[in-house]
């Protein structure tokens, strides 16, 4: 059947024979065929190996710390005085700082991010969306140290001009600025979630005589709920891990306080402070770094697992 | 194409249509379309459409792909406006009011005129919430009343028995045919006057198709139904009148049995005998 019957165009060429010939040359290719997945596997395992390596380092060093400071004291202690004559290592002031700054950030970024997402996905024209979305993502690309200075030299003075009790370093200002930093993340991921809601569902709602706003609130947002929640959790996790903004604008006070106008230190800022100073290797101070870093690691891990869980649990099928 | 085997003689027209001829004079006109033209930007999709659609009748719209069936039916509830760059001229009077008038409130219109789409599009919510959606959003809050409405609508859409024990399950767990009947129930829940259907069975298997056809014949007692269909036998089975469209124009509009057994236009004849399309 491979013979080009009748036609004298290329009648000398027999395609099936050519293919058979080429197949014989393929033995080298077969070798490659097996080698390539192995190489790809090795490359892919780099990230996994790195994670395991980090975890190993953190745990093996933190063990030294917990030999000196009982684990319970560490997690329930409200005093953090690493440099004092009688050092105390309670992590609560740092947990407090981390939770407060992240909470402020999400309170700022949540509403603004979701409103932006609604606008982009439901109201903006295609043309406008194509301009606005990349602009929004530029905001996510600004180095965090720039945000830090922005918080310290612009936002803090601004807050203090309205509310004089606020101290020069405080948790409020970096919290707000961190919020601004994570707006693009929430807006962009939520927008993706909302855009992937099929148009048929919107039409089904609109055809029942509902307004666009009703359709957005009652149908589109619930349908995109898992994606929106996942964006929140990822954004919180980003805020928890954020370092530069809080280091610069919140100072290094280790008070256990709930007063937003005061300086608080986050886990990340503590790590920066201690590793920047001269903590003698082998000292409790030195090992405390690893204990805090391990706590931070577990914190963000939990948030990421939570994001996974939410997007699986609430995933809408359409 | 499956209809290629049909010819006008083979298409069976069910008997219930013969009675309609006598009643037509008493029936009110629901939709009166006059000189309707519609453009998608430059594309002239509907050309000088003139049609009268009557209360408690099933009007079928047939014609080859791309002839403007969906465009026309979506004009009847102004859903076509969701496409940017659409412009119209002419008028469509719905019970005497021109719906193309800018003063017409589209939400009010769409509350009176329900729509069932080609692809079943239930909301990703429970079966109950799907049906209660319309009444709730239009301000009905009493649980007992909503329960009644949900049951009545599901019964009306001939799906109550299949879902009564799983009202709280997600509608996406149902089969395509069941989903489509949920969408019909969702429509019925706000008691519209008219139900527009755009190829409601084209994504369904033959059994589900049959169920929905039975349902349409029943719904006609209470509702005016306008249905686009790709399937001529379907039009013949369920409709009282049929519109044949071609290239954005209405070629022929008459009683269904008349259109299939004795088409006036050569193009209609060609289409229903499967010579093109
Ligand atoms: N959203 C749209 N934008 C632009 N043109 C469209 C759109 N929808 C349909 N059309 C055009 O309008 C004409 C009629 O389409 P349609 O009403 O969908 O036909 P049918 O439902 O009969 O298959 C076609 O030429 C089609 O290309
Ligand atoms: Mg169509």
XYZ file of C-alpha atoms and ligand atoms in Angstrom:
623
model
C 0.000 0.000 0.000
C 3.014 2.261 0.402
C 3.646 2.140 -3.333
C 2.650 5.362 -5.032
C 0.525 3.662 -7.580
C 0.381 5.022 -11.075
C 1.967 8.372 -10.313
C 5.561 8.694 -11.379
C 6.238 11.409 -8.790
C 8.792 10.033 -6.293
C 7.919 6.582 -7.424
C 11.416 5.427 -6.495
C 10.932 6.269 -2.800
C 9.403 3.614 -0.601
C 8.394 5.297 2.622
C 7.875 2.203 4.726
C 11.356 0.905 3.826
C 12.873 4.260 4.726
C 11.184 4.205 8.110
C 12.375 0.667 8.776
C 15.929 1.718 7.952
C 15.775 4.695 10.251
C 14.421 2.533 13.049
C 17.635 0.475 12.950
C 19.714 3.583 13.602
C 17.711 4.286 16.698
C 19.638 2.147 19.179
C 21.566 5.202 20.450
C 18.314 7.029 20.797
C 16.930 4.235 22.944
C 19.815 4.727 25.308
C 19.072 8.464 25.502
C 15.448 7.660 25.996
C 16.332 5.968 29.272
C 18.975 8.439 30.361
C 16.891 11.579 30.011
C 14.291 10.694 32.664
C 17.096 9.843 35.077
C 18.704 13.254 34.540
C 15.355 14.977 34.862
C 14.680 13.087 38.084
C 18.003 14.200 39.557
C 17.325 17.823 38.687
C 13.821 17.623 40.082
C 15.065 16.159 43.353
C 17.306 19.180 43.978
C 14.460 21.134 45.586
C 13.427 18.183 47.711
C 16.999 17.544 48.800
C 17.454 21.228 49.666
C 14.375 21.165 51.846
C 15.573 18.048 53.608
C 18.998 19.640 54.058
C 17.540 22.778 55.588
C 15.324 20.802 57.894
C 18.285 18.642 58.974
C 20.456 21.686 59.731
C 17.663 23.397 61.671
C 16.798 20.359 63.757
C 20.361 19.250 64.479
C 21.287 22.736 65.733
C 18.016 23.387 67.543
C 18.558 20.208 69.528
C 21.535 21.888 71.246
C 19.313 24.795 72.180
C 16.589 22.620 73.634
C 19.173 20.785 75.731
C 19.733 24.026 77.609
C 16.290 25.592 77.455
C 13.369 23.248 78.061
C 11.037 23.190 75.080
C 8.037 24.146 77.218
C 9.814 27.221 78.633
C 10.712 28.257 75.129
C 7.166 28.103 73.822
C 5.463 29.570 76.888
C 8.029 32.144 77.947
C 6.982 35.765 77.641
C 10.480 37.078 78.406
C 13.056 37.287 75.681
C 16.339 38.669 76.976
C 19.044 36.900 75.019
C 21.819 39.366 75.897
C 21.101 39.895 79.577
C 23.241 38.576 82.452
C 20.512 36.037 83.140
C 19.316 35.372 79.612
C 15.726 34.339 79.039
C 14.526 32.658 75.903
C 10.763 32.813 75.588
C 9.522 32.921 72.007
C 6.113 34.442 72.747
C 7.192 38.065 72.129
C 8.415 37.026 68.676
C 5.320 34.949 67.911
C 3.298 37.928 68.991
C 5.175 40.267 66.677
C 4.853 37.868 63.767
C 1.166 37.250 64.283
C 0.368 40.928 64.773
C 2.235 42.140 61.722
C 0.728 39.392 59.543
C -2.738 40.057 60.875
C -2.490 43.774 60.121
C -1.148 42.922 56.682
C -4.011 40.581 55.842
C -6.592 43.052 57.182
C -5.207 45.611 54.756
C -4.581 43.297 51.807
C -7.642 41.062 52.073
C -10.383 43.584 51.283
C -8.306 45.610 48.828
C -6.999 42.512 47.084
C -10.393 40.934 46.670
C -12.019 44.162 45.476
C -9.260 44.535 42.900
C -9.805 40.941 41.814
C -13.549 41.494 41.448
C -12.963 44.613 39.415
C -10.412 42.972 37.151
C -12.339 39.784 36.607
C -15.931 41.005 36.416
C -15.918 44.654 35.423
C -12.747 45.709 33.624
C -12.730 45.402 29.850
C -10.259 42.969 28.324
C -8.099 45.838 27.207
C -7.982 47.439 30.649
C -7.278 44.116 32.316
C -4.363 43.520 30.009
C -2.878 46.842 31.144
C -3.749 46.647 34.844
C -2.716 43.104 35.666
C 0.958 43.442 34.724
C 1.060 46.771 36.574
C -0.282 45.055 39.666
C 2.349 42.394 39.337
C 5.091 45.032 39.164
C 4.091 45.938 42.700
C 4.974 42.385 43.705
C 8.429 42.745 42.190
C 9.578 45.698 44.299
C 12.457 44.657 46.594
C 11.233 44.384 50.169
C 13.963 46.669 51.465
C 12.383 49.461 49.437
C 9.084 48.720 51.157
C 10.946 48.777 54.478
C 12.253 52.267 53.902
C 8.895 53.346 52.618
C 7.351 52.171 55.901
C 10.001 53.800 58.046
C 10.438 57.128 56.288
C 6.978 57.719 54.877
C 4.192 55.656 56.436
C 5.347 55.916 60.050
C 5.662 59.738 59.988
C 2.289 59.896 58.263
C 0.661 57.772 60.974
C 2.418 59.778 63.678
C 1.118 63.049 62.287
C -2.423 61.733 62.819
C -1.787 59.605 65.887
C 1.122 61.077 67.873
C 1.306 58.267 70.454
C 2.696 55.934 67.807
C 6.386 55.331 68.387
C 9.104 55.873 65.802
C 9.407 52.142 65.417
C 6.109 50.294 65.681
C 4.369 47.213 64.344
C 1.466 49.085 62.745
C 3.344 50.782 59.943
C 5.293 47.727 58.686
C 2.085 45.703 59.023
C 0.259 48.092 56.716
C 3.124 48.213 54.241
C 3.382 44.427 54.227
C -0.311 44.461 53.439
C 0.348 46.666 50.434
C 3.093 44.303 49.401
C 0.823 41.234 49.389
C -2.154 42.935 47.677
C -0.918 41.875 44.226
C -0.635 38.283 45.351
C -4.211 38.166 46.605
C -5.573 40.198 43.718
C -3.807 38.193 41.072
C -4.506 34.709 42.453
C -8.116 35.565 43.301
C -8.570 37.048 39.861
C -7.298 33.818 38.320
C -9.742 31.857 40.457
C -12.653 34.079 39.457
C -11.775 34.187 35.767
C -11.715 30.412 35.669
C -15.355 30.278 36.756
C -17.115 29.321 33.512
C -19.109 32.047 31.812
C -22.096 29.731 31.487
C -22.624 29.955 35.226
C -22.626 33.753 35.133
C -25.081 33.689 32.242
C -27.296 31.245 34.107
C -27.531 33.715 36.944
C -27.919 36.853 34.854
C -30.659 35.177 32.814
C -32.712 34.922 36.003
C -32.900 38.672 36.283
C -30.064 39.253 38.723
C -27.722 42.198 38.525
C -24.053 41.837 37.831
C -23.199 42.562 41.452
C -25.625 39.929 42.732
C -24.181 37.407 40.319
C -20.656 38.235 41.406
C -21.408 37.937 45.111
C -23.805 35.009 45.071
C -22.351 32.881 42.306
C -18.874 33.839 41.139
C -17.218 34.377 44.523
C -18.641 31.184 46.078
C -17.565 29.269 42.983
C -14.053 30.707 43.242
C -13.965 30.392 47.024
C -11.240 27.786 47.267
C -8.904 29.769 45.045
C -9.593 32.971 46.939
C -8.969 31.334 50.318
C -5.794 29.723 49.042
C -4.567 33.134 47.907
C -5.235 34.483 51.405
C -3.321 31.724 53.096
C -0.381 32.010 50.722
C -0.338 35.763 51.276
C -0.344 35.295 55.057
C 2.448 32.821 54.744
C 4.385 35.376 52.708
C 3.775 37.977 55.420
C 4.955 35.607 58.137
C 8.203 35.039 56.310
C 8.737 38.712 55.462
C 11.905 40.081 57.032
C 13.218 43.396 55.772
C 10.128 45.537 56.291
C 9.691 44.580 59.935
C 13.407 44.695 60.677
C 13.638 48.267 59.452
C 10.334 49.714 60.599
C 9.454 47.833 63.757
C 12.753 47.980 65.603
C 13.952 45.267 67.920
C 12.007 45.639 71.124
C 11.316 42.248 72.619
C 8.380 43.304 74.771
C 5.456 40.993 75.057
C 2.736 43.512 74.290
C -0.505 43.853 72.399
C -0.026 47.576 71.776
C 0.163 48.255 68.054
C 1.818 51.622 68.554
C 4.896 49.987 70.007
C 7.891 48.292 68.544
C 7.648 44.518 68.324
C 10.073 42.030 66.923
C 9.085 39.239 64.596
C 10.775 35.845 64.351
C 12.413 36.857 61.100
C 13.686 40.163 62.487
C 15.153 38.322 65.492
C 17.058 36.010 63.192
C 18.428 39.012 61.301
C 19.445 40.747 64.523
C 21.125 37.775 66.102
C 22.901 36.550 63.005
C 24.035 40.111 62.262
C 25.505 40.548 65.745
C 28.382 38.531 67.123
C 26.735 35.480 68.538
C 29.651 33.212 69.503
C 29.258 29.870 67.807
C 28.105 27.268 70.294
C 26.456 29.775 72.658
C 22.802 29.488 73.640
C 22.216 32.744 71.776
C 23.672 31.174 68.656
C 21.542 28.066 68.971
C 18.406 30.113 69.718
C 18.616 31.249 66.108
C 17.950 27.725 64.939
C 15.136 27.175 67.403
C 13.363 30.316 66.152
C 14.070 29.460 62.524
C 12.627 25.991 63.050
C 9.480 27.474 64.575
C 9.192 29.816 61.614
C 9.657 26.931 59.224
C 6.895 24.939 60.895
C 4.642 28.012 60.864
C 4.947 28.594 57.128
C 4.750 24.871 56.442
C 1.435 24.723 58.273
C 0.143 27.700 56.304
C 1.111 26.105 53.010
C -0.457 22.800 53.951
C -3.555 24.706 54.975
C -3.664 26.379 51.565
C -3.422 22.954 49.891
C -6.108 21.553 52.139
C -8.473 24.452 51.510
C -8.109 24.360 47.777
C -8.736 20.615 47.764
C -11.567 20.618 50.285
C -13.518 23.469 48.768
C -12.683 22.836 45.175
C -15.755 23.396 43.043
C -16.212 21.109 40.126
C -17.516 22.605 36.978
C -25.565 14.724 9.291
C -28.323 12.558 10.647
C -31.168 14.493 9.132
C -29.869 13.848 5.676
C -31.873 10.641 5.668
C -35.134 12.354 6.468
C -37.508 13.722 3.983
C -40.677 15.621 4.538
C -42.847 12.553 4.210
C -41.027 10.625 6.897
C -41.214 13.342 9.498
C -44.064 12.436 11.711
C -46.018 15.300 13.137
C -47.847 14.472 16.310
C -51.586 14.911 16.398
C -51.827 17.433 19.161
C -50.956 20.200 16.745
C -54.096 19.898 14.717
C -56.137 21.437 17.473
C -53.941 24.493 17.746
C -55.057 25.732 14.382
C -58.517 26.382 15.704
C -57.295 28.132 18.831
C -54.761 30.477 17.308
C -57.088 33.403 17.082
C -57.707 33.598 20.837
C -54.059 33.346 21.814
C -52.283 36.499 22.839
C -49.111 37.570 21.105
C -46.240 37.446 23.588
C -43.368 38.516 21.406
C -43.887 40.713 18.384
C -40.639 41.240 16.483
C -40.654 43.967 13.853
C -37.855 44.702 11.380
C -35.201 43.478 13.765
C -31.623 43.862 12.605
C -28.601 42.987 14.677
C -24.904 43.497 14.142
C -21.919 42.045 15.984
C -19.681 45.041 15.247
C -19.619 44.769 11.426
C -21.201 41.336 11.122
C -24.843 41.667 10.132
C -26.183 38.627 12.020
C -29.950 39.232 11.956
C -31.650 40.762 8.931
C -35.121 42.245 9.020
C -36.723 39.684 11.272
C -40.513 39.832 11.566
C -42.118 37.234 13.836
C -45.088 36.879 16.154
C -44.925 34.378 18.958
C -48.043 33.324 20.812
C -48.867 32.505 24.373
C -48.842 28.849 25.497
C -47.314 27.661 22.305
C -44.036 26.015 21.535
C -42.235 27.868 18.787
C -39.226 26.071 17.356
C -36.421 27.832 15.547
C -34.482 25.674 13.115
C -31.767 26.353 10.589
C -28.172 25.496 9.832
C -25.304 26.384 12.153
C -24.451 30.064 12.192
C -27.776 31.224 10.757
C -28.511 33.363 13.828
C -30.804 31.139 15.927
C -28.915 31.693 19.177
C -28.462 35.350 18.423
C -32.198 35.803 17.948
C -33.259 33.886 21.048
C -30.691 35.769 23.142
C -32.129 39.029 21.860
C -35.481 38.068 23.362
C -34.046 38.423 26.890
C -31.295 40.807 25.861
C -28.562 38.413 26.930
C -26.992 39.154 23.556
C -25.881 42.476 25.016
C -23.213 40.698 27.026
C -21.236 40.527 23.795
C -19.410 43.830 23.365
C -20.138 45.770 20.196
C -23.671 44.531 19.566
C -26.113 46.968 17.983
C -29.736 46.567 16.967
C -32.471 48.348 15.039
C -36.181 47.623 14.879
C -38.316 46.550 17.788
C -39.374 43.550 19.825
C -42.586 44.102 21.732
C -42.904 41.847 24.750
C -46.557 42.024 25.820
C -46.722 45.417 24.216
C -43.501 46.954 25.561
C -40.495 47.379 23.323
C -37.717 45.489 25.091
C -35.034 47.060 22.914
C -35.967 50.404 24.376
C -33.188 51.682 26.627
C -35.811 52.436 29.282
C -36.638 48.730 29.559
C -35.257 47.226 32.753
C -33.424 44.055 31.694
C -33.572 42.538 35.178
C -37.365 42.792 35.146
C -37.517 41.351 31.651
C -35.283 38.407 32.568
C -37.341 37.726 35.670
C -40.354 37.230 33.398
C -38.430 35.378 30.689
C -36.359 32.394 31.771
C -33.624 30.745 29.771
C -32.217 27.244 29.458
C -28.838 26.943 27.795
C -27.238 24.479 25.425
C -24.739 23.228 27.959
C -26.330 22.514 31.343
C -25.028 25.243 33.631
C -26.147 24.586 37.196
C -24.366 26.603 39.865
C -21.694 24.762 41.841
C -24.086 24.588 44.784
C -26.472 22.028 46.198
C -29.519 20.969 44.205
C -31.700 22.810 46.712
C -29.656 26.005 46.489
C -29.726 25.883 42.703
C -33.495 25.942 42.622
C -33.915 28.319 45.561
C -31.416 30.737 44.029
C -33.890 32.773 41.985
C -36.593 33.145 44.638
C -33.972 33.996 47.267
C -32.293 36.653 45.209
C -35.668 38.172 44.415
C -36.364 38.557 48.124
C -38.160 35.389 49.255
C -36.634 34.397 52.575
C -39.104 32.164 54.431
C -37.682 28.674 54.667
C -41.063 26.945 54.494
C -42.041 28.870 51.392
C -38.697 28.181 49.755
C -39.066 24.477 50.518
C -42.432 24.520 48.773
C -41.086 26.372 45.770
C -38.149 23.985 45.443
C -40.381 20.924 45.556
C -42.923 22.386 43.161
C -40.263 23.450 40.677
C -38.451 20.116 40.797
C -41.754 18.323 40.263
C -42.537 20.712 37.426
C -39.226 19.809 35.822
C -39.962 16.086 36.257
C -36.929 15.438 38.412
C -38.294 15.502 41.947
C -38.375 11.726 42.365
C -34.799 11.391 41.226
C -33.368 13.989 43.600
C -35.734 14.311 46.552
C -33.393 12.330 48.812
C -30.263 14.212 47.865
C -31.315 17.848 47.778
C -28.206 18.880 49.661
C -25.787 17.256 47.281
C -23.891 19.252 44.709
C -25.749 19.546 41.418
C -22.573 18.607 39.580
C -22.906 15.062 40.840
C -25.928 14.594 38.559
C -25.912 13.361 34.981
C -26.083 15.858 32.119
C -29.775 15.216 31.552
C -30.565 15.626 35.229
C -28.489 18.807 35.370
C -30.467 20.186 32.465
C -33.740 19.450 34.263
C -32.322 21.147 37.378
C -31.685 24.176 35.174
C -35.289 24.016 33.995
C -36.461 23.732 37.618
C -34.282 26.722 38.467
C -36.115 28.633 35.752
C -39.563 27.528 36.911
C -38.814 28.567 40.488
C -39.405 32.227 39.695
C -42.532 31.451 37.669
C -41.644 33.168 34.404
C -44.110 33.652 31.557
C -41.754 32.568 28.815
C -38.980 29.994 28.725
C -36.298 30.357 26.084
C -34.327 27.227 25.293
C -31.215 27.221 23.151
C -30.603 23.672 21.924
C -31.362 22.301 25.397
C -30.857 18.674 24.412
C -27.922 18.868 22.043
C -25.471 17.883 24.783
C -27.657 15.040 26.070
C -28.156 11.347 25.373
C -31.339 10.148 23.589
C -33.137 9.050 26.768
C -32.562 12.366 28.526
C -33.558 14.127 25.322
C -36.840 12.260 25.280
C -37.542 13.151 28.913
C -36.946 16.810 28.231
C -39.153 16.724 25.152
C -41.966 15.196 27.208
C -41.412 17.884 29.769
C -41.592 20.658 27.186
C -44.962 19.377 25.947
C -46.223 19.540 29.510
C -44.744 22.944 30.310
C -46.573 24.435 27.366
C -49.820 24.324 29.372
C -48.452 27.066 31.617
C -45.625 28.671 29.751
C -44.778 30.080 26.373
C -41.784 28.216 25.040
C -39.361 29.265 22.357
C -36.839 26.605 21.526
C -33.856 26.595 19.192
C -33.075 23.163 17.912
C -30.619 21.664 15.539
C -32.786 18.632 15.239
C -35.708 18.806 12.830
C -37.452 15.725 14.181
C -37.408 17.380 17.567
C -39.008 20.508 16.184
C -41.618 18.346 14.483
C -42.308 16.386 17.660
C -42.711 19.205 20.126
C -43.539 22.485 18.457
C -46.716 24.180 17.318
C -44.991 26.585 14.983
C -41.617 26.522 13.373
C -39.335 29.278 12.176
C -36.790 28.370 9.531
C -33.815 30.717 9.451
C -31.020 30.979 6.933
C -28.107 33.427 6.883
C -29.682 35.710 9.463
C -33.059 35.856 7.735
C -36.386 34.221 8.430
C -37.172 32.139 5.372
C -40.386 30.625 6.534
C -42.591 30.755 9.611
C -45.690 28.607 9.834
C -47.540 25.864 11.635
C -45.094 23.056 12.264
C -47.017 20.369 10.375
C -47.483 22.723 7.457
C -43.810 23.692 7.355
C -42.647 20.107 7.331
C -45.293 18.601 5.085
C -45.830 21.438 2.695
C -43.057 24.052 2.789
C -43.770 27.188 0.802
C -40.162 28.112 0.157
C -37.776 26.096 -1.972
C -34.965 26.682 0.548
C -37.060 25.292 3.389
C -37.799 22.235 1.326
C -34.121 21.778 0.528
C -33.226 22.064 4.193
C -35.819 19.691 5.576
C -35.149 17.100 2.909
C -31.493 17.275 3.854
C -30.209 18.756 0.638
C -28.042 21.143 2.601
C -27.262 22.190 6.136
N -20.252 36.521 20.350
C -20.229 36.747 19.028
N -19.433 37.686 18.517
C -19.391 37.898 17.193
N -20.113 37.237 16.291
C -20.936 36.282 16.733
C -21.039 35.983 18.130
N -21.929 34.982 18.283
C -22.364 34.673 17.044
N -21.775 35.455 16.114
C -22.011 35.402 14.662
O -23.376 35.570 14.430
C -23.835 34.662 13.460
C -24.968 33.823 14.016
O -24.481 33.024 15.073
P -25.424 32.208 16.041
O -26.546 33.066 16.418
O -24.595 31.669 17.129
O -25.913 31.035 15.075
P -26.636 29.676 15.426
O -27.045 29.691 16.848
O -27.785 29.644 14.463
O -25.666 28.590 15.110
C -22.628 33.838 13.019
O -22.127 34.415 11.843
C -21.650 34.030 14.121
O -20.338 34.021 13.632
Mg -26.448 28.351 18.468
